[in-house]
Each structure stands twice: as C-alpha cells, then as structure tokens.
CSV table of C-alpha atoms in Angstrom, one decimal:
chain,number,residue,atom,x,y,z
A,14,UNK,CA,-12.3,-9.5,30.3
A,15,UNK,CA,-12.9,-7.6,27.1
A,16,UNK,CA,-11.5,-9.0,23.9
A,17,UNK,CA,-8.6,-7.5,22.4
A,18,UNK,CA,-7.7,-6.9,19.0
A,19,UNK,CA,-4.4,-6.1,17.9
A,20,UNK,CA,-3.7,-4.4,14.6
A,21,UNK,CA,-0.2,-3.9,13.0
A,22,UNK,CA,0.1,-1.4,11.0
A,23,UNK,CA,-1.9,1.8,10.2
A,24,UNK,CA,-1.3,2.4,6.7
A,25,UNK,CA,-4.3,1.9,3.9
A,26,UNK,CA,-4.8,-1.5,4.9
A,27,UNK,CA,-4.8,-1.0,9.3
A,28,UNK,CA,-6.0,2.2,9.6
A,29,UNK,CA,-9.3,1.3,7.9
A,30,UNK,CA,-9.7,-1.4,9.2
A,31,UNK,CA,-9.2,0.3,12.7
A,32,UNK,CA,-11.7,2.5,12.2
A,33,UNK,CA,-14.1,0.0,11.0
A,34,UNK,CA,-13.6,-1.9,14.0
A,35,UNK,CA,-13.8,0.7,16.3
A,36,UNK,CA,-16.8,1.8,14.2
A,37,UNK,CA,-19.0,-1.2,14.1
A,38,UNK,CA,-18.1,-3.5,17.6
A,39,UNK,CA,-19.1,-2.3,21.0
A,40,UNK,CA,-16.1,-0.4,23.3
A,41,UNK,CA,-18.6,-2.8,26.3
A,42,UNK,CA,-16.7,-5.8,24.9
A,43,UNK,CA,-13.4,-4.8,22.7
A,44,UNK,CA,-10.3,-2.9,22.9
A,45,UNK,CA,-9.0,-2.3,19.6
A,46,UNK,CA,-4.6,-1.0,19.9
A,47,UNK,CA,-2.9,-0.3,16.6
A,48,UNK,CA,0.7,-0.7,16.8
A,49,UNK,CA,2.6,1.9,14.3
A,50,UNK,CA,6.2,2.8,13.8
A,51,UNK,CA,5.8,6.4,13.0
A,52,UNK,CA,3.4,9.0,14.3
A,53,UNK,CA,1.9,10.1,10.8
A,54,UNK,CA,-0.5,8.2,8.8
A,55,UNK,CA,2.1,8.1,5.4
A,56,UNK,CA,0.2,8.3,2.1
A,57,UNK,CA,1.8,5.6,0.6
A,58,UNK,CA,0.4,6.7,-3.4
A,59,UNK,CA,1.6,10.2,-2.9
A,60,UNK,CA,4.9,9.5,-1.9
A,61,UNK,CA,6.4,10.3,-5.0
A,62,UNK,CA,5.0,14.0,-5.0
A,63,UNK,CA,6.6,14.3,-1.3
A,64,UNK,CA,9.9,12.9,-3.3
A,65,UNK,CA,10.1,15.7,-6.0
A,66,UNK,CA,8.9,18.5,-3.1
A,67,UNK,CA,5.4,19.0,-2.8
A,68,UNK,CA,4.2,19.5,0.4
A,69,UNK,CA,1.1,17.2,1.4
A,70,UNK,CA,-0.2,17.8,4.3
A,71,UNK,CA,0.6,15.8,7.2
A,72,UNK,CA,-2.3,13.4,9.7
A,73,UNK,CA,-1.7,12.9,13.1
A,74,UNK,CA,-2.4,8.9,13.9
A,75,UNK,CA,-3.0,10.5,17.7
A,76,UNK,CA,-5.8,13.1,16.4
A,77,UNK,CA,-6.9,10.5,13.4
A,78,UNK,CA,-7.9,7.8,16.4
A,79,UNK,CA,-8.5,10.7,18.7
A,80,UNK,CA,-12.4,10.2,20.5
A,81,UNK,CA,-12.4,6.4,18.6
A,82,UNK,CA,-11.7,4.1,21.4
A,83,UNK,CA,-8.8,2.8,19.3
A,84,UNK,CA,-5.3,3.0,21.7
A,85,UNK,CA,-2.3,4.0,19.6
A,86,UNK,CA,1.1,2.2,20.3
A,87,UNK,CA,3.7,4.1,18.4
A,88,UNK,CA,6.4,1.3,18.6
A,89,UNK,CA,8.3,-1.0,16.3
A,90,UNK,CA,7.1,-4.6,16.1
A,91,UNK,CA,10.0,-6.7,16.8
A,92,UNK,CA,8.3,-10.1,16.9
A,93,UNK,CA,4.9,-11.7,17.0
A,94,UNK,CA,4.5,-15.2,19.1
A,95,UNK,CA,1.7,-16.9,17.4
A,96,UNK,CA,1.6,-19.6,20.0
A,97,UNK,CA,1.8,-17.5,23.2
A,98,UNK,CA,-0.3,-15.2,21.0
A,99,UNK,CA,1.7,-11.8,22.0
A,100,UNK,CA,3.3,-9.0,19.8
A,101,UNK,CA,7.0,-8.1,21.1
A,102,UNK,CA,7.6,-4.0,20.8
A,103,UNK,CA,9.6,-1.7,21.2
A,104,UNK,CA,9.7,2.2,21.2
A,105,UNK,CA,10.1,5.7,23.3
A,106,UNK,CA,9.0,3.5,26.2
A,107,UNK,CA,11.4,1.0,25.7
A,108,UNK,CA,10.7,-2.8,25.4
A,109,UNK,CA,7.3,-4.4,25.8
A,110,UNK,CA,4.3,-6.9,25.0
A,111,UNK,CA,1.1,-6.8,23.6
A,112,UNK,CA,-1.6,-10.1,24.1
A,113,UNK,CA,-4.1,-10.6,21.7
A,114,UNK,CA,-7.1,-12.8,21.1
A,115,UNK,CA,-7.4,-11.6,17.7
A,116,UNK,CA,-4.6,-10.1,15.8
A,117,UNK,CA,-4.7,-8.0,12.2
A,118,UNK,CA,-1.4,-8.2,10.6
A,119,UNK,CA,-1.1,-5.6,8.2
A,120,UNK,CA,2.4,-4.1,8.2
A,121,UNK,CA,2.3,-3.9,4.1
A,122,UNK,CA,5.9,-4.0,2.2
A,123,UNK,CA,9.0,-2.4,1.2
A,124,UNK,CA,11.1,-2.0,-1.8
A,125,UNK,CA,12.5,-5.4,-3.4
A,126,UNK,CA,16.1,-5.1,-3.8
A,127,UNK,CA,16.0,-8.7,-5.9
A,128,UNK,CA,20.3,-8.6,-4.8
A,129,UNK,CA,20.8,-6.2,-6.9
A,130,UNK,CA,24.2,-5.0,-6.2
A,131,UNK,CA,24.6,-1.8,-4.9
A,132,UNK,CA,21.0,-1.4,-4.6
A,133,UNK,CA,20.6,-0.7,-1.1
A,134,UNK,CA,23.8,1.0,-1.2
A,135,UNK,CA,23.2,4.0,-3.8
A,136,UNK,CA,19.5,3.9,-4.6
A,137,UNK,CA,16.3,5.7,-3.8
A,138,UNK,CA,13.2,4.4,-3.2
A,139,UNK,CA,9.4,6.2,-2.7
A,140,UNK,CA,7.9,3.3,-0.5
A,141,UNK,CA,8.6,5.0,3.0
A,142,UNK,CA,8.1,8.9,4.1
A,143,UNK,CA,11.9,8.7,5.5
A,144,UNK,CA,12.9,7.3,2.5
A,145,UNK,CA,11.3,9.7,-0.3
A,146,UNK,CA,12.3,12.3,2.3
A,147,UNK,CA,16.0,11.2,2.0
A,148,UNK,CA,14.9,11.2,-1.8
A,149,UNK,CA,13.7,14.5,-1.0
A,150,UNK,CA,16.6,15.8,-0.3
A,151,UNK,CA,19.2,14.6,-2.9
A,152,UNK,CA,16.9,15.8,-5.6
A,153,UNK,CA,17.0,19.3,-4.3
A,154,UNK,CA,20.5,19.6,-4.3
A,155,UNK,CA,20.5,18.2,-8.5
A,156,UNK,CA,21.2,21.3,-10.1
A,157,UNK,CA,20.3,22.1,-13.5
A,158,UNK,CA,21.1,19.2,-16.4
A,159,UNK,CA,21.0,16.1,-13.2
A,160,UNK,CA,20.3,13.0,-14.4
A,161,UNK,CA,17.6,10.7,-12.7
A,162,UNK,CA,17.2,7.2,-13.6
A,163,UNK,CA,14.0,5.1,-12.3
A,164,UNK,CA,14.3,1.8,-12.7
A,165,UNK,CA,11.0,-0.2,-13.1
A,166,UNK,CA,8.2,0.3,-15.8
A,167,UNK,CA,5.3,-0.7,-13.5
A,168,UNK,CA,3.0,2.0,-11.8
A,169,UNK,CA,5.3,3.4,-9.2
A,170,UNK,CA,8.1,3.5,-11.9
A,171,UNK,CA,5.5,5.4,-14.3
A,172,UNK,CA,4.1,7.7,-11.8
A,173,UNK,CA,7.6,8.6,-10.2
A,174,UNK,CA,9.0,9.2,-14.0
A,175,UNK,CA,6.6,11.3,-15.0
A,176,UNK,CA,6.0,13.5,-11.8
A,177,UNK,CA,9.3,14.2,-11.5
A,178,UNK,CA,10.0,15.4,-15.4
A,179,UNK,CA,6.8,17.4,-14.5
A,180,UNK,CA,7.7,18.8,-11.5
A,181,UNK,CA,11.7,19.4,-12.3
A,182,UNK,CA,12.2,20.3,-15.7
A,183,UNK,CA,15.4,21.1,-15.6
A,184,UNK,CA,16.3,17.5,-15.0
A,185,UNK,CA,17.2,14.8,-17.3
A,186,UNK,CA,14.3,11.9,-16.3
A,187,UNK,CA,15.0,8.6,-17.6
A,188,UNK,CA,13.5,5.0,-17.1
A,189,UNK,CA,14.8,1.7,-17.4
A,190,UNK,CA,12.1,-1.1,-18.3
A,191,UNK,CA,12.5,-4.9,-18.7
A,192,UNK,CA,10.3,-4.9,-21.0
A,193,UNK,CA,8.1,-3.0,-23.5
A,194,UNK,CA,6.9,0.3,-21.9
A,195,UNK,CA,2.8,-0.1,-20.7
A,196,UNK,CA,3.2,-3.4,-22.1
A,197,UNK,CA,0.0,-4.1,-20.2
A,198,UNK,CA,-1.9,-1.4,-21.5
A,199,UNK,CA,-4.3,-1.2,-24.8
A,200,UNK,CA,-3.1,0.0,-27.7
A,201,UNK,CA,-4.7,3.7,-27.4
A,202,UNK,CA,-3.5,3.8,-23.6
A,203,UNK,CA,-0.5,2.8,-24.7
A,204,UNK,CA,0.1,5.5,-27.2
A,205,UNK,CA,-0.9,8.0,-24.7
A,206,UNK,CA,1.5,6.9,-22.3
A,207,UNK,CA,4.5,7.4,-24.9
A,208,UNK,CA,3.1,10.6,-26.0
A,209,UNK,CA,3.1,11.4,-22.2
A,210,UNK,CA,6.7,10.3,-21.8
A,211,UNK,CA,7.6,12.3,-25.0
A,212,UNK,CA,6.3,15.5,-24.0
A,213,UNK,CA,7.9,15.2,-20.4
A,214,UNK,CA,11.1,14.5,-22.4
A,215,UNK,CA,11.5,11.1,-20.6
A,216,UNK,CA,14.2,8.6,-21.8
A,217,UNK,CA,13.1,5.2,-21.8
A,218,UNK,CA,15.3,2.2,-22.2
A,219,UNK,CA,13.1,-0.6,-22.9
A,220,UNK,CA,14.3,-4.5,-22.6
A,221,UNK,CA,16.9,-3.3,-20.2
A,222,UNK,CA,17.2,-4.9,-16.6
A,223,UNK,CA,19.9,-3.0,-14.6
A,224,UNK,CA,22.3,-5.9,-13.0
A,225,UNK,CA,23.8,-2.9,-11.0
A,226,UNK,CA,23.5,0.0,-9.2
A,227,UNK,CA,26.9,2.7,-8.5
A,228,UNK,CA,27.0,6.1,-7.4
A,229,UNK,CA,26.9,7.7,-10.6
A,230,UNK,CA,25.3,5.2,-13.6
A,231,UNK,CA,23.6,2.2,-13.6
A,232,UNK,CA,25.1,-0.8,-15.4
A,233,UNK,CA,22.6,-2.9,-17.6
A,234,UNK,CA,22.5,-6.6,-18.3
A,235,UNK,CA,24.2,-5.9,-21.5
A,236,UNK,CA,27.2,-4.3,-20.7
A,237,UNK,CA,25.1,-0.8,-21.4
A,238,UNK,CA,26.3,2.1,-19.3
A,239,UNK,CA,23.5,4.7,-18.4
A,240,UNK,CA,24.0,7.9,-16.1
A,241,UNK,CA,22.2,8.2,-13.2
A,242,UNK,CA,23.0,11.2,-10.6
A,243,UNK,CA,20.2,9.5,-8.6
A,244,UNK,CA,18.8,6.2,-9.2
A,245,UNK,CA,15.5,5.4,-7.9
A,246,UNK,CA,14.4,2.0,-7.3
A,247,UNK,CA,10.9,0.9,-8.5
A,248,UNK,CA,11.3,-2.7,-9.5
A,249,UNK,CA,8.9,-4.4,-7.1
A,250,UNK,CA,8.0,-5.0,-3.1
A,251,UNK,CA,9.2,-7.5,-1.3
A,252,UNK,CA,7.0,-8.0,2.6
A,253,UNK,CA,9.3,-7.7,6.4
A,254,UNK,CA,10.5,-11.0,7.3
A,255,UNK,CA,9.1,-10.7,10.2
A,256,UNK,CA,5.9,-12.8,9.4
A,257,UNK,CA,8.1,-15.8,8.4
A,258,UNK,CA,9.4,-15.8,12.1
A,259,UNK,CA,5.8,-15.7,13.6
A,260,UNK,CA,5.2,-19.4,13.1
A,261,UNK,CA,2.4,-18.6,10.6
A,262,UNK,CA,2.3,-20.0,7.4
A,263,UNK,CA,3.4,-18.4,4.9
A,264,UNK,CA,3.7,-18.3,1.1
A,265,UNK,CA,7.4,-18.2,-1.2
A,266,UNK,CA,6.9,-14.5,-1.6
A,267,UNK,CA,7.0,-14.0,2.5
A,268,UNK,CA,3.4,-13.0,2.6
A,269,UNK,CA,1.0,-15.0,5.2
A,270,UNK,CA,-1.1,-17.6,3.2
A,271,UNK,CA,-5.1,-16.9,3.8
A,272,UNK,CA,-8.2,-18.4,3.4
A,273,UNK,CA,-11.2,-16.4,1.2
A,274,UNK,CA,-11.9,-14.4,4.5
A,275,UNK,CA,-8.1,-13.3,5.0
A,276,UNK,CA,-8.1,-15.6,7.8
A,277,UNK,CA,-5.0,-17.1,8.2
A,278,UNK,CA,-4.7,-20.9,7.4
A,279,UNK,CA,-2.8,-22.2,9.8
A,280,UNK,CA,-3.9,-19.8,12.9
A,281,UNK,CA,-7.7,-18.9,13.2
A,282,UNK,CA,-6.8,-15.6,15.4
A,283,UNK,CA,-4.9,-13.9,13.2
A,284,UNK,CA,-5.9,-12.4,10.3
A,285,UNK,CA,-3.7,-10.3,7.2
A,286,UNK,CA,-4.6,-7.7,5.2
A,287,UNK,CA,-2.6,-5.4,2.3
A,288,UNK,CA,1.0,-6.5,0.7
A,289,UNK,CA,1.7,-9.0,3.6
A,290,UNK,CA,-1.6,-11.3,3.0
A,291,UNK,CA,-1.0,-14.0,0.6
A,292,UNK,CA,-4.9,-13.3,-1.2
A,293,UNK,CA,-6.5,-15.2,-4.1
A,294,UNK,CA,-9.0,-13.0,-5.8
A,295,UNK,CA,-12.3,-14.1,-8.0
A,296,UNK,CA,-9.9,-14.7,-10.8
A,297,UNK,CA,-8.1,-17.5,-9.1
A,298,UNK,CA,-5.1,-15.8,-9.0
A,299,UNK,CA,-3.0,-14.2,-6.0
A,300,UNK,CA,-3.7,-10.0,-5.7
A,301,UNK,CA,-0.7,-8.3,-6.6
A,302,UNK,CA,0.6,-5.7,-3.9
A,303,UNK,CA,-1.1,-2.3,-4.3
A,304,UNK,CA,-3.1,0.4,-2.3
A,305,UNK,CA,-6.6,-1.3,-4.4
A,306,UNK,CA,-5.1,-5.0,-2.2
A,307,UNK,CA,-5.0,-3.1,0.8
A,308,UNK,CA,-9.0,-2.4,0.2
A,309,UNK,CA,-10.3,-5.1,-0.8
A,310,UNK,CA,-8.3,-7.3,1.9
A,311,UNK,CA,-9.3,-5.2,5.1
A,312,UNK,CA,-12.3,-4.5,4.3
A,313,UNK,CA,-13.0,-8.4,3.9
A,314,UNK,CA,-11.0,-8.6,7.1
A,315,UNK,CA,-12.7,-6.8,9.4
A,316,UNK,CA,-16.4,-8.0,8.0
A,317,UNK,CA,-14.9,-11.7,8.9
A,318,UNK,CA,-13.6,-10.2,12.0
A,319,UNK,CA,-16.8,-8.4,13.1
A,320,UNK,CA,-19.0,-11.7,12.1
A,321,UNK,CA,-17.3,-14.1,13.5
A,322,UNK,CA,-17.4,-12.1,16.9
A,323,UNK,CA,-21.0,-11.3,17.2
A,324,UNK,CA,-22.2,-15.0,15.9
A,325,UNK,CA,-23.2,-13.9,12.5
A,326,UNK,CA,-22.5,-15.4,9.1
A,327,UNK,CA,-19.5,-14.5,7.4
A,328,UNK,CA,-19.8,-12.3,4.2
A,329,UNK,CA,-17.7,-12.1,1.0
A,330,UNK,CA,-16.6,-9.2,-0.4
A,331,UNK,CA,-15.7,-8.5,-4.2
A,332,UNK,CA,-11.7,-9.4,-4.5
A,333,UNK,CA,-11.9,-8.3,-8.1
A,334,UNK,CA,-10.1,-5.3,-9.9
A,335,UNK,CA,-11.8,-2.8,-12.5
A,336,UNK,CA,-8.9,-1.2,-13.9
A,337,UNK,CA,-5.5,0.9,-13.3
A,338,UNK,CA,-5.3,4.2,-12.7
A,339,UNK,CA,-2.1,6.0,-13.1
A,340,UNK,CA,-1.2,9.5,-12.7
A,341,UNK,CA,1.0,10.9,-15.7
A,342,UNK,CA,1.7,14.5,-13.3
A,343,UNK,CA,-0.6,16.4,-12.0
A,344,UNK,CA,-2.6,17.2,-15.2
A,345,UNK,CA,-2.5,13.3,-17.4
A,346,UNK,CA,-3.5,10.0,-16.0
A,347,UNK,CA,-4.8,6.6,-17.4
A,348,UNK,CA,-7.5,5.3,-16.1
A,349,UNK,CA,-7.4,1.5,-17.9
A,350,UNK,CA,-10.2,-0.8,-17.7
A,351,UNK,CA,-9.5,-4.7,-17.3
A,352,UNK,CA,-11.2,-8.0,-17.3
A,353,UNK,CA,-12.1,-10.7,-15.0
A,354,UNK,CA,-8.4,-11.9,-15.8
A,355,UNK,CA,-6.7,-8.4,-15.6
A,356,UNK,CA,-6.1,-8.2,-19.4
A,357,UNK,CA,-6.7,-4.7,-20.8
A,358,UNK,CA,-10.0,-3.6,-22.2
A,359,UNK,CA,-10.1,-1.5,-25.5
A,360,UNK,CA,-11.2,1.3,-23.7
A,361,UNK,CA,-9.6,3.6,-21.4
A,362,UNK,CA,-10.2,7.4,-20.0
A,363,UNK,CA,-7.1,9.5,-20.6
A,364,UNK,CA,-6.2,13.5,-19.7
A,365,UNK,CA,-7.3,15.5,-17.6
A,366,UNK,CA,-10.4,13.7,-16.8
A,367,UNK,CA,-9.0,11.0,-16.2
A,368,UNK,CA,-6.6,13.3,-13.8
A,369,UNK,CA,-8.9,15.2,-11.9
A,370,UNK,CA,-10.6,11.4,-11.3
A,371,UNK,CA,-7.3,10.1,-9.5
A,372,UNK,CA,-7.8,13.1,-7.8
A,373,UNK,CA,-10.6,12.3,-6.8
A,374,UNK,CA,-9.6,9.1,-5.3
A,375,UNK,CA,-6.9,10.2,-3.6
A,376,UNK,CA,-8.7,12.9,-1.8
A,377,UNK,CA,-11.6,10.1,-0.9
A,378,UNK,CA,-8.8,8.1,0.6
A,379,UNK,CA,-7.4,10.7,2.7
A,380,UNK,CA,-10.9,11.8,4.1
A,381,UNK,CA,-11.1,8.1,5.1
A,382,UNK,CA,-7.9,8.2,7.3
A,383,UNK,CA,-9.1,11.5,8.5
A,384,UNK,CA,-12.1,10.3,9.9
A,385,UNK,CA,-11.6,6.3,10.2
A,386,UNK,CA,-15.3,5.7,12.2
A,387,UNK,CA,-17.1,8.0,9.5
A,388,UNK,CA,-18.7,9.4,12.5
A,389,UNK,CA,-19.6,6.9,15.6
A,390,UNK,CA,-22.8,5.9,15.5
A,391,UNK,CA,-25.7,5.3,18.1
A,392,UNK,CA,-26.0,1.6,17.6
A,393,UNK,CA,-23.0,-1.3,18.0
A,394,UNK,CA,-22.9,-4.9,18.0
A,395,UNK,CA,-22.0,-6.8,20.9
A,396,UNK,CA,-20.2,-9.9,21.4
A,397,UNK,CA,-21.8,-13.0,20.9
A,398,UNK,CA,-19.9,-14.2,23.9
A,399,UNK,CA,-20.7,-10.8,25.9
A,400,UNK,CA,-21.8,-12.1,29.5
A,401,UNK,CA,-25.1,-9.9,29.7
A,402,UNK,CA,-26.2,-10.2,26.4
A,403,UNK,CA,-24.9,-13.6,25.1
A,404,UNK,CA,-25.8,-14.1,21.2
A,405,UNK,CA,-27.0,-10.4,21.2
A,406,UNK,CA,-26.7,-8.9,17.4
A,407,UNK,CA,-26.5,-5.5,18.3
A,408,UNK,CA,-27.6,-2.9,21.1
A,409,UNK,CA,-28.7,0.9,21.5
C-alpha cells in the first residue's frame, strides 16, 4: 500500500508544499491529496487590491495540480481524528473521510475579532476572496465623499489604507492605530510612511483602539466618535478552532505547538505549517503569522517530511526574517531591514524601487503556485520502506 499524505489547505503554506512533495518523492510509493475549500488558489497578499477592484487574475487549483500526481479534494474539513488518523469532509459530494499516514496541516487563519462588538456584525475584512469580494462590493457602491475606516496599524492595515486612498480618491480613507503609526519602523522609514499617508490624504488616529464597531462609525475607547461608511477590520488573525478539537497539542493562541522540524509535539504524523503552526524561529521567539511564516514553515516541513520518508537525515532550514516589505500603492513601498531580534535597521529602500521589488515578489510567488513541481524531474526518491528497493535514496 502506498503511503498517503494528506495536506490541508492549498494556500502559500500547502500549495508549496504540495508541489514539493509531489516534486521530490516517487508517485511508486506516495499519494499526495490536498483538501481545499474553494477551487481557486486565493492570493492571500493581494487581497486588498481584489478589495478596492482590481482584477487579478484567477488560478485553477485543478489546472495548478493538473499532470502532478497530487489529487485535489475540494471539500470543507470538518474534523481531523488524530487517533484514528482520518480527516472528516465534506463538499459537492457530500460527507466523507480521508486516512492518512502523514498529515500537513496548513489551513492558515482568519480575521481576529478580539469580541469586539459588532465586529462580525458590520465590518469588512481582506483575509478571504469571498470576504474582500463582499468588501468588493460595498466599496463600489461608496459614492463620492464615503468614509472608510481601517482599523489596525500593522501591514494589512497599512497596505489596505493606502491602496484604497490610491485607488479611490474620491473617498475619505482613515485609519485607527493603537499605537504610534510604523512604530516599528526606523526613523527615515518612518517619515516616509507619514509622508505616504499625507499625500494619499489618509487620516490617522493614533493611540486609539476602537471598543466598537456600528453601521455607520466606530466608537473608540475614549468615548471618541469616528465615521466609518465601511469599516474594515485589520487588527490581527486568529487560527480555525478546528485544530484544538483534533486532539493535538496546541498553544494559547490555537495554533498546533511544533518541534524545530514543524513536527508536531505530541503526534509524530502530523506536521503544521503557515498561521496555524505554533513555530519558534532562530531568535527564540514564536513567527508571527504572515505569507514570509508560511515559507519558511513548509518549506522546513516538507524537507522533514521528504527525509524522514526516504531514511535520510533531517535538515534545518533558516527560520529567520530579513525585513518587511510593505506596499504604500502600486507606485511606494518600504522595504525595512531587521535584526536577528526583528528590531529595525537604519536602513531601508523606499519608492518606487522599493515598489517595483514587492512586485517582484509577488509575481515570483504566483509563478510558484502556477507551476508547484517547477517542472517534474527525471529522478525521485523512494521510500525507505519501499518493498523493492528498501533504504533506496533515489531512483531513475
């Protein structure tokens, strides 16, 4: 019987490490599925473009995995048995199950209401296609002089703020921050980031956490009243429940706790990668959810994976961030250098360099999805345990 891997999720974080699967291990002793909830592969960084309308164009998972190996299951996962080792499903087809021997959990995260009343009520959010397409709409109907309120001063607060003051001029953009605006940044970034904001004729309310969300304003800790035709929710993910119903162990934030391979601690056959693995990087300190997470975690993931397969030695790969790169529109960006501890540098690239550079990375990233086996090659390892060639590293 051939050995089958399960992987949740095809965003950054599953699809990847799909591919790389499908890409490096012989079809002779694997079957790779992907279970996913939607048909397209959603480009999670981009979502806020899709939001304001731009069109970005849309990826089959069925012709992305097409001529792979890799079986697509376009259901809902409902529940995942960690004892019986099965995945519960459901979709077009109705109910089913999916048995594993080893399992890639990477279903990533959704927007963190933190009980905010009348968040999940009245706001927006850019962390789902359907949703920034329901975002989509509402802002197309704003007519001239709508006010939009983001709430949330980290990267998806920053790069929603600014690409929709870009994009819609005739709105009136605001954003509320806790605290300081690209507090984290250097002092140089940081001026370019107001001067950004300033040009895009952005409000920002700084030292303001919004205690709740209505129809038409938001209502700040202080009493403050600020008017918001659409509110858009940026203040943080928050990972599906789901994992803390698998009988894996998991961490306070929800996410499954894993070892330096992304193997998880209390079950050796499954394995997390993106928002849902609870990661320490080289710093000693837990990733933070983010599309750069996603990387770092599957691609760790699936070397364990592969390795421990075949009989080989298990590799480490960096866990260790170089900077931030935030899009200011589609002509600004900050690209800000950090250290080992993820403090700021002194220098930073800013403009349209530093634009045309996110670019960059963005289109890399979609190529990737495109063409998850970057081409199948001739020569792919076998199983350690493979019957006719037991302890084999690799064959033609």
């Amino acid at each position: 019987m051939k050995h089958r891997i399960v992987v949740l999720g095809a965003g950054y974080a599953g699809a990847f490490a799909a591919g790389n699967l499908a890409r490096r291990l012989s079809p002779a002793d694997i079957e790779i599925t992907v279970v996913n909830a939607v048909p397209d592969f959603v480009e999670r960084m981009r979502l806020h473009q899709l939001a304001i309308g731009q069109d970005l164009a849309s990826r089959k998972l069925a012709d992305v995995f097409a001529g792979t190996g890799v079986r697509l299951c376009l259901a809902l996962v409902t529940s995942v048995d960690s004892g019986r080792k099965t995945v519960a499903v459901t979709g077009e087809d109705g109910d089913g199950e999916l048995a594993y021997d080893t399992l890639l959990y990477a279903l990533g995260s959704s927007v963190a209401h933190h009980g905010v009343p009348g968040v999940a009520e009245y706001a927006f959010d850019v962390t789902g296609r359907s949703s920034a397409l329901r975002l989509r709409e509402r802002l197309a109907a704003l007519g001239e002089g709508g006010t939009v309120l983001i709430v949330g001063e980290g990267l998806t607060g920053i790069e929603t703020a600014t690409e929709f003051a870009e994009s819609r001029p005739d709105l009136s953009v605001a954003l509320a921050a806790r605290g300081e605006l690209g507090a984290w940044l250097s002092p140089k970034a940081r001026r370019h980031l107001r001067h950004a904001f300033d040009r895009l004729g952005i409000t920002v309310h700084e030292h303001t956490g919004i205690e709740t969300v209505e129809p038409t304003r938001a209502i700040a800790a202080d009493g403050t009243s600020i008017p918001a035709d659409v509110t858009v929710w940026s203040a943080g993910f928050a990972v599906h429940p789901l994992a803390a119903t698998s009988g894996l162990e998991i961490a306070e934030t929800g996410q499954i706790v894993v070892d330096r391979t992304m193997r998880s601690v209390s079950h050796p056959d499954v394995y997390a990668a993106g928002d849902c693995a609870y990661a320490i990087g080289d710093n000693g300190r837990p990733l933070p959810m983010s599309c750069a997470s996603a990387g770092f975690t599957n691609m760790q993931a699936t070397a364990a994976i592969i390795s421990r397969l075949t009989g080989s030695e298990v590799p480490t790969t960096g866990l260790k961030y170089h900077g931030n790169h935030i899009s200011l529109g589609r002509r600004d960006a900050i690209f800000q250098m950090v250290d080992r501890d993820v403090r700021s540098k002194s220098w930073y690239l800013g403009g349209r360099t530093a634009a045309r550079l996110k670019s960059g990375v963005l289109k890399g990233a979609g190529w990737g999805i495109a063409h998850p086996t970057f081409g199948m090659p001739k020569r792919k390892r076998r199983l350690a345990t493979a019957p006719d060639r037991a302890g084999a590293r690799a064959t033609a």
